Tab-separated table of C-alpha atoms and ligand atoms in Angstrom:
chain	number	residue	atom	x	y	z
R	73	MET	CA	-19.832	-14.125	-15.331
R	74	THR	CA	-19.208	-17.822	-14.936
R	75	LEU	CA	-15.992	-19.369	-16.053
R	76	THR	CA	-15.569	-22.643	-17.768
R	77	ASP	CA	-13.685	-25.487	-16.128
R	78	SER	CA	-12.618	-26.791	-19.489
R	79	PHE	CA	-9.627	-25.570	-21.370
R	80	VAL	CA	-8.245	-26.254	-24.811
R	81	PRO	CA	-4.493	-26.261	-25.266
R	82	THR	CA	-3.297	-24.761	-28.585
R	83	THR	CA	-0.542	-26.351	-30.623
R	84	SER	CA	1.860	-24.196	-28.659
R	85	GLY	CA	0.378	-25.604	-25.449
R	86	ALA	CA	-1.314	-22.355	-24.408
R	87	VAL	CA	-4.615	-22.576	-22.587
R	88	LEU	CA	-7.208	-21.042	-24.880
R	89	ASP	CA	-10.521	-21.190	-23.137
R	90	GLY	CA	-11.084	-18.650	-20.415
R	91	PRO	CA	-11.759	-14.972	-19.976
R	92	ALA	CA	-10.100	-12.279	-22.041
R	93	LEU	CA	-9.074	-10.499	-18.845
R	94	TRP	CA	-5.384	-11.087	-18.139
R	95	SER	CA	-5.225	-11.200	-14.344
R	96	ALA	CA	-2.567	-9.423	-12.327
R	97	GLN	CA	0.376	-11.263	-10.756
R	98	ALA	CA	-1.179	-14.549	-11.895
R	99	HIS	CA	0.048	-17.868	-13.280
R	100	MET	CA	-2.725	-17.826	-15.870
R	101	PRO	CA	-3.059	-21.565	-16.602
R	102	SER	CA	-3.584	-22.181	-12.873
R	103	VAL	CA	-6.159	-19.417	-12.621
R	104	ILE	CA	-8.419	-20.540	-15.428
R	105	GLY	CA	-11.309	-22.621	-14.160
R	106	ARG	CA	-10.772	-21.707	-10.508
R	107	GLN	CA	-11.184	-17.945	-10.554
R	108	LEU	CA	-13.099	-16.445	-7.643
R	109	VAL	CA	-15.370	-13.909	-9.245
R	110	ILE	CA	-16.538	-11.362	-6.701
R	111	GLU	CA	-19.734	-9.686	-7.795
R	112	ARG	CA	-21.096	-8.032	-4.708
R	113	GLY	CA	-19.943	-6.661	-1.381
R	114	GLU	CA	-21.622	-5.768	1.862
R	115	GLY	CA	-19.606	-4.370	4.752
R	116	SER	CA	-16.888	-6.862	5.633
R	117	TYR	CA	-18.238	-9.561	3.317
R	118	VAL	CA	-18.036	-10.231	-0.406
R	119	PHE	CA	-20.161	-12.557	-2.491
R	120	THR	CA	-18.919	-14.688	-5.389
R	121	SER	CA	-20.692	-15.442	-8.648
R	122	ASP	CA	-21.165	-19.043	-7.488
R	123	GLY	CA	-23.012	-17.933	-4.383
R	124	ARG	CA	-20.378	-17.964	-1.638
R	125	ARG	CA	-20.293	-15.397	1.151
R	126	LEU	CA	-16.719	-14.664	2.231
R	127	PHE	CA	-15.382	-12.694	5.184
R	128	ASP	CA	-12.916	-10.247	3.635
R	129	GLY	CA	-10.057	-10.761	6.065
R	130	THR	CA	-7.622	-8.842	3.871
R	131	ALA	CA	-9.907	-5.905	2.956
R	132	GLY	CA	-9.171	-6.800	-0.670
R	133	LEU	CA	-5.652	-5.610	-1.327
R	134	TRP	CA	-5.517	-3.786	2.048
R	135	HIS	CA	-7.890	-1.175	0.676
R	136	ALA	CA	-11.505	-1.662	1.819
R	137	ASN	CA	-11.050	-0.099	5.254
R	138	VAL	CA	-14.646	1.099	5.657
R	139	GLY	CA	-15.987	-2.111	4.117
R	140	HIS	CA	-17.670	-2.736	0.795
R	141	ALA	CA	-20.574	-1.099	-1.031
R	142	HIS	CA	-20.948	1.872	1.316
R	143	PRO	CA	-24.017	3.784	0.055
R	144	GLU	CA	-22.749	7.203	1.145
R	145	LEU	CA	-19.655	6.783	-1.011
R	146	ALA	CA	-21.699	5.624	-3.985
R	147	ARG	CA	-23.879	8.695	-3.553
R	148	ALA	CA	-20.855	11.007	-3.312
R	149	ALA	CA	-19.542	9.678	-6.624
R	150	TYR	CA	-22.949	9.932	-8.284
R	151	GLU	CA	-23.576	13.480	-7.113
R	152	GLN	CA	-20.136	14.635	-8.200
R	153	MET	CA	-20.493	13.048	-11.639
R	154	MET	CA	-23.868	14.700	-12.115
R	155	ARG	CA	-22.162	18.055	-11.469
R	156	LEU	CA	-18.731	17.501	-13.066
R	157	GLU	CA	-16.950	14.206	-13.637
R	158	THR	CA	-13.593	15.931	-13.517
R	159	TYR	CA	-11.477	18.708	-14.844
R	160	HIS	CA	-7.706	18.495	-15.060
R	161	VAL	CA	-5.284	20.379	-12.859
R	162	PHE	CA	-2.689	21.306	-15.468
R	163	GLN	CA	-1.270	24.832	-15.449
R	164	ARG	CA	-3.863	27.385	-14.313
R	165	TYR	CA	-6.750	24.888	-14.256
R	166	ALA	CA	-7.981	23.151	-11.144
R	167	ASN	CA	-11.258	21.772	-9.896
R	168	ASP	CA	-12.939	22.634	-6.633
R	169	ARG	CA	-12.910	19.097	-5.233
R	170	ALA	CA	-9.185	18.528	-5.821
R	171	LEU	CA	-8.457	21.866	-4.122
R	172	GLU	CA	-10.680	20.981	-1.177
R	173	LEU	CA	-9.097	17.546	-0.805
R	174	GLY	CA	-5.628	19.105	-0.983
R	175	GLU	CA	-6.448	21.331	1.999
R	176	LEU	CA	-7.821	18.437	4.011
R	177	LEU	CA	-4.888	16.138	3.284
R	178	ALA	CA	-2.399	18.895	4.119
R	179	SER	CA	-4.121	19.331	7.484
R	180	LEU	CA	-3.862	15.589	8.222
R	181	ALA	CA	-0.296	15.139	6.924
R	182	PRO	CA	2.515	14.030	9.238
R	183	MET	CA	4.450	17.190	8.371
R	184	GLU	CA	3.934	20.926	8.702
R	185	ARG	CA	2.683	22.965	5.737
R	186	ALA	CA	2.464	20.020	3.329
R	187	LYS	CA	1.673	20.369	-0.356
R	188	VAL	CA	-0.250	17.572	-2.018
R	189	ILE	CA	0.213	15.971	-5.425
R	190	LEU	CA	-2.722	13.790	-6.483
R	191	ASN	CA	-2.776	10.899	-8.922
R	192	SER	CA	-4.424	7.511	-9.420
R	193	GLY	CA	-2.818	4.980	-7.057
R	194	GLY	CA	0.168	3.796	-5.093
R	195	SER	CA	2.461	2.903	-7.986
R	196	ASP	CA	1.802	6.335	-9.463
R	197	ALA	CA	2.603	7.949	-6.145
R	198	ILE	CA	5.922	6.103	-5.934
R	199	ASP	CA	6.847	7.275	-9.439
R	200	VAL	CA	6.157	10.863	-8.417
R	201	ALA	CA	8.013	10.646	-5.107
R	202	CYS	CA	11.135	9.118	-6.659
R	203	LYS	CA	11.146	11.581	-9.571
R	204	LEU	CA	10.624	14.494	-7.213
R	205	ALA	CA	13.456	13.333	-4.935
R	206	ARG	CA	15.828	13.301	-7.897
R	207	ARG	CA	14.464	16.596	-9.195
R	208	HIS	CA	15.080	18.126	-5.761
R	209	TRP	CA	18.798	17.407	-5.850
R	210	GLN	CA	19.213	18.399	-9.511
R	211	ARG	CA	17.675	21.739	-8.699
R	212	GLU	CA	19.959	22.076	-5.684
R	213	GLY	CA	22.910	21.705	-8.053
R	214	ARG	CA	23.884	18.345	-6.547
R	215	GLU	CA	23.500	16.422	-9.791
R	216	SER	CA	25.193	13.229	-8.631
R	217	LYS	CA	22.466	12.526	-6.058
R	218	GLN	CA	20.276	10.151	-8.097
R	219	ILE	CA	20.123	6.755	-6.399
R	220	ILE	CA	16.983	5.631	-4.575
R	221	LEU	CA	17.627	3.195	-1.723
R	222	SER	CA	14.882	0.721	-0.866
R	223	ARG	CA	14.668	-2.135	1.626
R	224	GLU	CA	14.937	-5.856	1.036
R	225	HIS	CA	11.420	-7.379	0.836
R	226	ALA	CA	9.925	-3.970	0.001
R	227	TYR	CA	6.885	-3.578	-2.239
R	228	HIS	CA	6.248	-0.206	-3.823
R	229	GLY	CA	3.928	-1.137	-6.670
R	230	LEU	CA	4.853	-2.194	-10.166
R	231	HIS	CA	5.200	0.863	-12.356
R	232	ALA	CA	8.701	1.350	-13.707
R	233	TYR	CA	9.996	2.982	-10.525
R	234	GLY	CA	8.229	0.511	-8.222
R	235	THR	CA	9.659	-2.382	-10.240
R	236	SER	CA	13.113	-0.830	-10.083
R	237	ILE	CA	13.113	-0.385	-6.315
R	238	ALA	CA	11.335	-3.681	-5.556
R	239	GLY	CA	12.868	-5.510	-2.624
R	240	LEU	CA	11.042	-8.681	-3.669
R	241	SER	CA	13.447	-9.863	-6.350
R	242	PHE	CA	10.832	-11.767	-8.412
R	243	ASN	CA	9.204	-8.428	-9.207
R	244	ARG	CA	12.432	-7.170	-10.786
R	245	GLU	CA	13.235	-10.203	-12.889
R	246	GLY	CA	12.776	-10.829	-16.617
R	247	TYR	CA	13.357	-7.355	-17.993
R	248	GLY	CA	16.961	-7.899	-18.975
R	249	THR	CA	18.289	-5.413	-16.496
R	250	GLU	CA	18.900	-5.225	-12.776
R	251	SER	CA	16.784	-2.077	-12.519
R	252	LEU	CA	14.527	-0.453	-15.137
R	253	VAL	CA	15.561	2.899	-13.723
R	254	PRO	CA	19.274	2.227	-13.294
R	255	GLU	CA	20.011	4.327	-10.228
R	256	THR	CA	18.652	2.181	-7.405
R	257	ALA	CA	20.087	-0.001	-4.626
R	258	ARG	CA	18.848	-2.211	-1.804
R	259	ILE	CA	19.436	-1.794	1.923
R	260	SER	CA	18.906	-4.210	4.798
R	261	PHE	CA	15.315	-4.339	5.973
R	262	ASP	CA	16.227	-4.634	9.641
R	263	ASP	CA	19.917	-3.919	10.279
R	264	LEU	CA	20.862	-0.252	10.614
R	265	ALA	CA	24.597	-0.911	10.714
R	266	GLU	CA	24.294	-2.572	7.313
R	267	VAL	CA	22.242	0.339	6.013
R	268	GLU	CA	24.950	2.736	7.115
R	269	ALA	CA	27.648	0.581	5.538
R	270	THR	CA	25.703	0.583	2.238
R	271	ILE	CA	25.346	4.363	2.315
R	272	GLU	CA	29.066	4.698	2.913
R	273	ARG	CA	29.955	2.200	0.191
R	274	ILE	CA	27.769	3.923	-2.432
R	275	GLY	CA	28.543	7.422	-1.198
R	276	ALA	CA	25.899	9.816	0.119
R	277	ASP	CA	26.786	12.215	-2.687
R	278	ARG	CA	25.205	9.704	-5.123
R	279	ILE	CA	22.046	8.973	-3.121
R	280	ALA	CA	18.838	10.989	-3.513
R	281	ALA	CA	16.518	9.266	-1.051
R	282	ILE	CA	15.661	6.311	1.128
R	283	VAL	CA	12.189	4.882	0.653
R	284	SER	CA	10.530	2.680	3.251
R	285	GLU	CA	7.175	1.235	4.167
R	286	PRO	CA	6.672	1.775	7.909
R	287	ILE	CA	5.383	-1.802	8.198
R	288	GLN	CA	6.272	-3.969	5.223
R	289	GLY	CA	3.062	-5.366	3.776
R	290	THR	CA	3.471	-7.629	0.756
R	291	GLY	CA	6.941	-8.528	2.062
R	292	GLY	CA	5.216	-10.515	4.829
R	293	VAL	CA	3.715	-8.041	7.327
R	294	ASN	CA	7.022	-7.102	8.922
R	295	PRO	CA	6.696	-4.497	11.650
R	296	PRO	CA	9.919	-2.483	11.972
R	297	GLU	CA	12.551	-3.644	14.450
R	298	PRO	CA	12.467	-1.253	17.428
R	299	GLY	CA	14.409	1.881	16.520
R	300	TYR	CA	14.906	0.884	12.860
R	301	LEU	CA	12.706	3.560	11.262
R	302	GLU	CA	13.948	6.245	13.630
R	303	GLY	CA	17.473	5.121	12.712
R	304	LEU	CA	16.694	5.387	8.983
R	305	GLN	CA	15.492	8.923	9.578
R	306	ARG	CA	18.665	9.755	11.523
R	307	LEU	CA	20.870	8.357	8.742
R	308	ALA	CA	18.860	10.258	6.124
R	309	ARG	CA	19.371	13.528	8.016
R	310	GLN	CA	23.016	12.843	8.759
R	311	HIS	CA	23.848	12.010	5.118
R	312	ASP	CA	21.541	14.562	3.521
R	313	LEU	CA	19.149	12.091	1.883
R	314	LEU	CA	15.426	12.603	1.504
R	315	LEU	CA	13.194	10.242	3.469
R	316	ILE	CA	10.211	8.883	1.521
R	317	VAL	CA	7.719	7.018	3.688
R	318	ASP	CA	5.429	4.763	1.654
R	319	GLU	CA	2.122	4.821	3.513
R	320	VAL	CA	0.064	3.229	0.739
R	321	ILE	CA	-1.086	0.514	3.170
R	322	THR	CA	-0.604	2.259	6.499
R	323	GLY	CA	-2.038	5.687	5.625
R	324	PHE	CA	-5.469	6.766	6.871
R	325	GLY	CA	-5.766	4.772	10.036
R	326	ARG	CA	-4.494	1.228	9.532
R	327	THR	CA	-2.049	1.591	12.452
R	328	GLY	CA	-4.380	3.468	14.796
R	329	GLU	CA	-2.940	6.858	13.795
R	330	MET	CA	-3.876	8.744	10.660
R	331	PHE	CA	-0.370	7.938	9.372
R	332	ALA	CA	2.134	5.376	10.666
R	333	SER	CA	4.740	8.169	10.511
R	334	GLN	CA	2.950	9.588	13.567
R	335	ARG	CA	3.048	6.233	15.337
R	336	TYR	CA	6.797	5.921	14.799
R	337	GLY	CA	7.673	9.598	15.308
R	338	LEU	CA	8.845	10.152	11.726
R	339	GLU	CA	9.101	13.466	9.917
R	340	PRO	CA	9.274	12.407	6.284
R	341	ASP	CA	10.150	14.662	3.374
R	342	LEU	CA	7.677	12.823	1.143
R	343	VAL	CA	4.783	10.502	1.999
R	344	THR	CA	3.086	8.321	-0.601
R	345	PHE	CA	-0.527	7.280	-0.058
R	346	ALA	CA	-3.353	5.541	-1.967
R	347	LYS	CA	-5.761	2.719	-0.985
R	348	GLY	CA	-7.027	4.007	2.395
R	349	VAL	CA	-7.625	7.558	1.160
R	350	THR	CA	-10.850	6.358	-0.479
R	351	SER	CA	-11.036	2.772	0.851
R	352	GLY	CA	-10.804	1.867	-2.817
R	353	TYR	CA	-14.051	3.578	-3.828
R	354	ALA	CA	-12.117	5.566	-6.415
R	355	PRO	CA	-8.638	5.024	-7.825
R	356	LEU	CA	-6.718	7.741	-6.029
R	357	GLY	CA	-3.221	8.139	-4.657
R	358	GLY	CA	-0.751	10.888	-4.118
R	359	VAL	CA	2.242	12.374	-2.392
R	360	LEU	CA	2.478	14.686	0.605
R	361	VAL	CA	5.442	17.004	0.172
R	362	ALA	CA	7.340	18.825	2.937
R	363	PRO	CA	8.332	22.506	2.584
R	364	ARG	CA	12.005	21.689	2.129
R	365	VAL	CA	11.080	20.040	-1.180
R	366	TRP	CA	8.218	22.222	-2.432
R	367	GLU	CA	9.334	25.726	-1.447
R	368	PRO	CA	11.854	26.205	-4.281
R	369	PHE	CA	9.091	25.394	-6.787
R	370	TYR	CA	6.941	28.176	-5.343
R	371	LEU	CA	9.440	31.069	-5.334
R	372	ASP	CA	8.029	34.247	-6.787
R	373	SER	CA	10.462	34.458	-9.706
R	374	PRO	CA	10.416	33.819	-13.472
R	375	ASP	CA	13.331	31.429	-12.878
R	376	THR	CA	11.365	29.204	-10.542
R	377	PRO	CA	11.439	25.668	-11.944
R	378	ILE	CA	8.406	23.577	-12.926
R	379	PHE	CA	7.995	20.025	-11.678
R	380	ARG	CA	7.183	18.369	-15.000
R	381	HIS	CA	4.807	15.709	-13.840
R	382	GLY	CA	1.072	15.185	-14.179
R	383	ALA	CA	-1.593	13.038	-15.806
R	384	THR	CA	-5.102	13.551	-17.072
R	385	TYR	CA	-6.506	12.135	-13.852
R	386	SER	CA	-4.205	13.934	-11.399
R	387	GLY	CA	-6.728	15.550	-9.066
R	388	HIS	CA	-9.723	13.688	-10.542
R	389	ALA	CA	-12.788	15.496	-9.207
R	390	THR	CA	-14.947	12.418	-8.610
R	391	ALA	CA	-12.093	10.564	-6.900
R	392	ALA	CA	-11.515	13.650	-4.742
R	393	ALA	CA	-15.222	13.921	-3.864
R	394	VAL	CA	-15.230	10.281	-2.819
R	395	ALA	CA	-12.071	10.788	-0.738
R	396	LEU	CA	-13.630	13.799	1.023
R	397	LYS	CA	-16.741	11.827	1.937
R	398	HIS	CA	-14.623	8.831	2.943
R	399	LEU	CA	-12.421	10.875	5.269
R	400	GLU	CA	-15.566	12.390	6.775
R	401	ILE	CA	-16.860	8.865	7.485
R	402	LEU	CA	-13.541	7.777	9.053
R	403	GLU	CA	-13.758	10.763	11.396
R	404	ARG	CA	-17.498	10.618	12.096
R	405	ASP	CA	-17.515	6.893	12.848
R	406	GLY	CA	-14.388	7.041	15.005
R	407	LEU	CA	-12.738	4.359	12.884
R	408	VAL	CA	-9.123	5.293	13.576
R	409	ALA	CA	-9.752	5.001	17.321
R	410	ARG	CA	-11.552	1.708	16.648
R	411	VAL	CA	-8.393	0.432	14.906
R	412	ARG	CA	-6.512	0.940	18.183
R	413	GLU	CA	-9.016	-1.353	19.878
R	414	LEU	CA	-8.903	-3.843	17.028
R	415	GLU	CA	-5.114	-3.996	17.241
R	416	GLY	CA	-5.549	-5.127	20.845
R	417	VAL	CA	-8.171	-7.694	19.863
R	418	LEU	CA	-6.004	-9.110	17.073
R	419	ARG	CA	-2.990	-9.213	19.399
R	420	THR	CA	-4.971	-11.098	22.035
R	421	GLU	CA	-6.351	-13.578	19.513
R	422	LEU	CA	-2.948	-14.233	17.973
R	423	SER	CA	-0.990	-14.340	21.210
R	424	GLY	CA	0.246	-17.804	21.964
R	425	LEU	CA	-0.847	-19.101	18.541
R	426	ALA	CA	2.690	-20.159	17.634
R	427	GLN	CA	2.992	-21.986	20.965
R	428	ARG	CA	-0.335	-23.773	20.845
R	429	GLN	CA	-0.585	-24.598	17.154
R	430	ALA	CA	2.024	-26.722	15.406
R	431	GLY	CA	2.811	-25.315	11.969
R	432	VAL	CA	2.632	-21.677	13.077
R	433	VAL	CA	6.112	-20.208	13.396
R	434	GLU	CA	5.244	-16.670	14.410
R	435	ALA	CA	2.318	-14.249	14.533
R	436	ARG	CA	3.197	-10.584	13.942
R	437	VAL	CA	0.915	-7.633	14.656
R	438	ALA	CA	1.322	-3.873	14.164
R	439	GLY	CA	-1.795	-1.783	13.984
R	440	PHE	CA	-4.730	-3.732	12.587
R	441	LEU	CA	-2.318	-5.687	10.416
R	442	GLY	CA	-1.327	-9.236	11.147
R	443	GLY	CA	0.967	-11.798	9.588
R	444	VAL	CA	0.859	-15.473	10.530
R	445	ALA	CA	4.096	-17.119	9.402
R	446	LEU	CA	3.792	-20.828	8.745
R	447	ASP	CA	6.325	-23.594	8.921
R	448	GLU	CA	7.858	-24.213	5.499
R	449	ARG	CA	6.350	-27.709	5.438
R	450	ILE	CA	2.891	-26.152	5.327
R	451	ASP	CA	1.800	-24.579	2.086
R	452	ALA	CA	0.280	-21.145	2.776
R	453	VAL	CA	-1.408	-21.218	-0.646
R	454	ARG	CA	-3.262	-24.399	0.299
R	455	VAL	CA	-4.196	-22.905	3.674
R	456	ALA	CA	-5.615	-19.813	1.953
R	457	ASP	CA	-7.564	-22.039	-0.468
R	458	ARG	CA	-8.985	-24.113	2.377
R	459	LEU	CA	-9.928	-20.928	4.244
R	460	ILE	CA	-12.022	-19.917	1.248
R	461	GLU	CA	-13.959	-23.167	1.602
R	462	LEU	CA	-14.636	-22.179	5.213
R	463	GLY	CA	-15.772	-18.709	4.146
R	464	PHE	CA	-12.704	-16.568	4.947
R	465	ILE	CA	-10.286	-14.658	2.715
R	466	SER	CA	-6.616	-14.500	3.634
R	467	ARG	CA	-3.628	-14.234	1.291
R	468	PRO	CA	-0.210	-15.858	1.189
R	469	LEU	CA	2.621	-13.327	1.287
R	470	ARG	CA	6.399	-13.667	1.204
R	471	GLY	CA	7.813	-15.914	3.876
R	472	ASN	CA	4.903	-18.383	3.826
R	473	THR	CA	2.951	-15.781	5.765
R	474	LEU	CA	-0.811	-15.273	5.806
R	475	GLN	CA	-2.140	-11.716	5.603
R	476	LEU	CA	-4.713	-10.519	8.147
R	477	SER	CA	-5.994	-7.004	7.518
R	478	PRO	CA	-9.787	-6.928	7.815
R	479	PRO	CA	-11.856	-3.772	7.364
R	480	PHE	CA	-12.022	-1.383	10.345
R	481	ILE	CA	-15.737	-2.102	10.793
R	482	VAL	CA	-15.453	-5.721	11.956
R	483	SER	CA	-16.585	-6.852	15.396
R	484	ASP	CA	-14.282	-8.361	18.023
R	485	GLN	CA	-16.185	-11.608	17.490
R	486	GLU	CA	-15.412	-11.630	13.760
R	487	VAL	CA	-11.693	-11.197	14.469
R	488	ALA	CA	-11.858	-14.140	16.884
R	489	GLU	CA	-13.680	-16.315	14.334
R	490	TYR	CA	-11.185	-15.399	11.633
R	491	VAL	CA	-8.172	-16.326	13.746
R	492	SER	CA	-9.870	-19.511	14.855
R	493	ALA	CA	-10.554	-20.501	11.222
R	494	ILE	CA	-6.876	-19.955	10.445
R	495	GLU	CA	-5.881	-22.051	13.439
R	496	GLN	CA	-8.245	-24.848	12.435
R	497	THR	CA	-6.984	-24.841	8.855
R	498	VAL	CA	-3.336	-24.961	9.886
R	499	ALA	CA	-4.191	-27.808	12.286
R	500	GLU	CA	-5.772	-29.762	9.425
R	501	GLU	CA	-2.755	-29.129	7.222
R	502	THR	CA	-0.323	-30.372	9.866
R	503	GLN	CA	-2.281	-33.624	9.995
R	504	ARG	CA	-2.164	-34.246	6.283
A	276	PLP	N1	3.273	0.802	-2.008
A	276	PLP	C1	2.867	-0.126	-1.147
A	276	PLP	C2	3.458	-0.175	0.217
A	276	PLP	C3	1.876	-1.048	-1.503
A	276	PLP	O1	1.494	-2.002	-0.656
A	276	PLP	C4	1.311	-0.937	-2.802
A	276	PLP	C5	0.249	-1.876	-3.215
A	276	PLP	O2	-0.055	-2.836	-2.548
A	276	PLP	C6	1.785	0.041	-3.663
A	276	PLP	C7	2.761	0.910	-3.241
A	276	PLP	C8	1.217	0.164	-5.047
A	276	PLP	O3	-0.069	0.640	-4.996
A	276	PLP	P1	-1.071	0.422	-6.239
A	276	PLP	O4	-1.326	-1.041	-6.295
A	276	PLP	O5	-2.256	1.265	-5.885
A	276	PLP	O6	-0.387	0.928	-7.458
């Protein structure tokens, strides 16, 4: 599809001409006429409808870990659809692929004897985890424990729960309420003493869970302060709160471990995942659940409660088949070990960048995830736009920070070229 550069304002001033598709998180009048339409992918590169070849330095929205247009994954989807597109997993029904994926995910989970709830993405997974945390305490007879604590700058998707617990305030605004789901509160993203003070002020008897990304992504690629996550876990245990670790970005290898919980020595009660479970080849997410939470729902008794959650596509067979093949590829191609090497490469390339390049305030790395924070006088949006002209995709995040999260299949040389393009672009911007 090609998009017109022209636009016709209506009497109300709205821009009329342009595609029917209403883009996500977009200022629509600025998008029309300058949309980048991606129509093909190949490994770490994508191709636009106007013929550009771009290095995908963000792996899309941190999802395309094995790269784009992988034929084995296309084949897995095709073969599954030829056999059975899906069958739901409500009540006594299941499908063989969802069951198989459940076993595999339980064996990889950063907890013993996990159960697995499947759904369609990260925002879905957050909804389930927060509902389940509240359900847990209701069932325990501790009805006042309802509040979900989330960190400043956090991003947990944009369904009603994700919007409610958003630490990026612009994602909460405009709905006429502080929180769509009322029982939420924010904690400091880096100061444990403040977290503890907040817990004490609210009262642990009103708090159901703490939710945290191990490394904040959309909030600006913020690796945790040393000891912070371990401290959150300690406070959760001490105050009897569930710990939900949101591994939607970090899950399935992005930090050089299958889960970042393993990297940081965490034992979560609930883990949310999405993106990296299929590298985006099928919309799939879910929650890993520890025995403390699931066991009461499995007691052999007529009084055992039901967790009333589910959707038509929970446990979608084709998504599960794709995930199974994808996890096989991650293992077979040694990609999680490769991420450990790539973390070193990215660290080396970014080290000293802030010292040698005016306009760069700080470069942060954790796993194969980087954030290059720019001086406020430099516009990260302009830098990202200029990078496109040079053939590289990055993305401005909170804090005037550029996102670096290429697929796991890139070469050391490609990482070096990417960082050097960023450096060159910032240099040009400082001279403007
Ligand atoms: N949680 C985190 C940490 C994320 O980064 C995202 C998406 O970027 C989500 C949840 C929401 O995932 P989805 O966009 O698949 O709904």
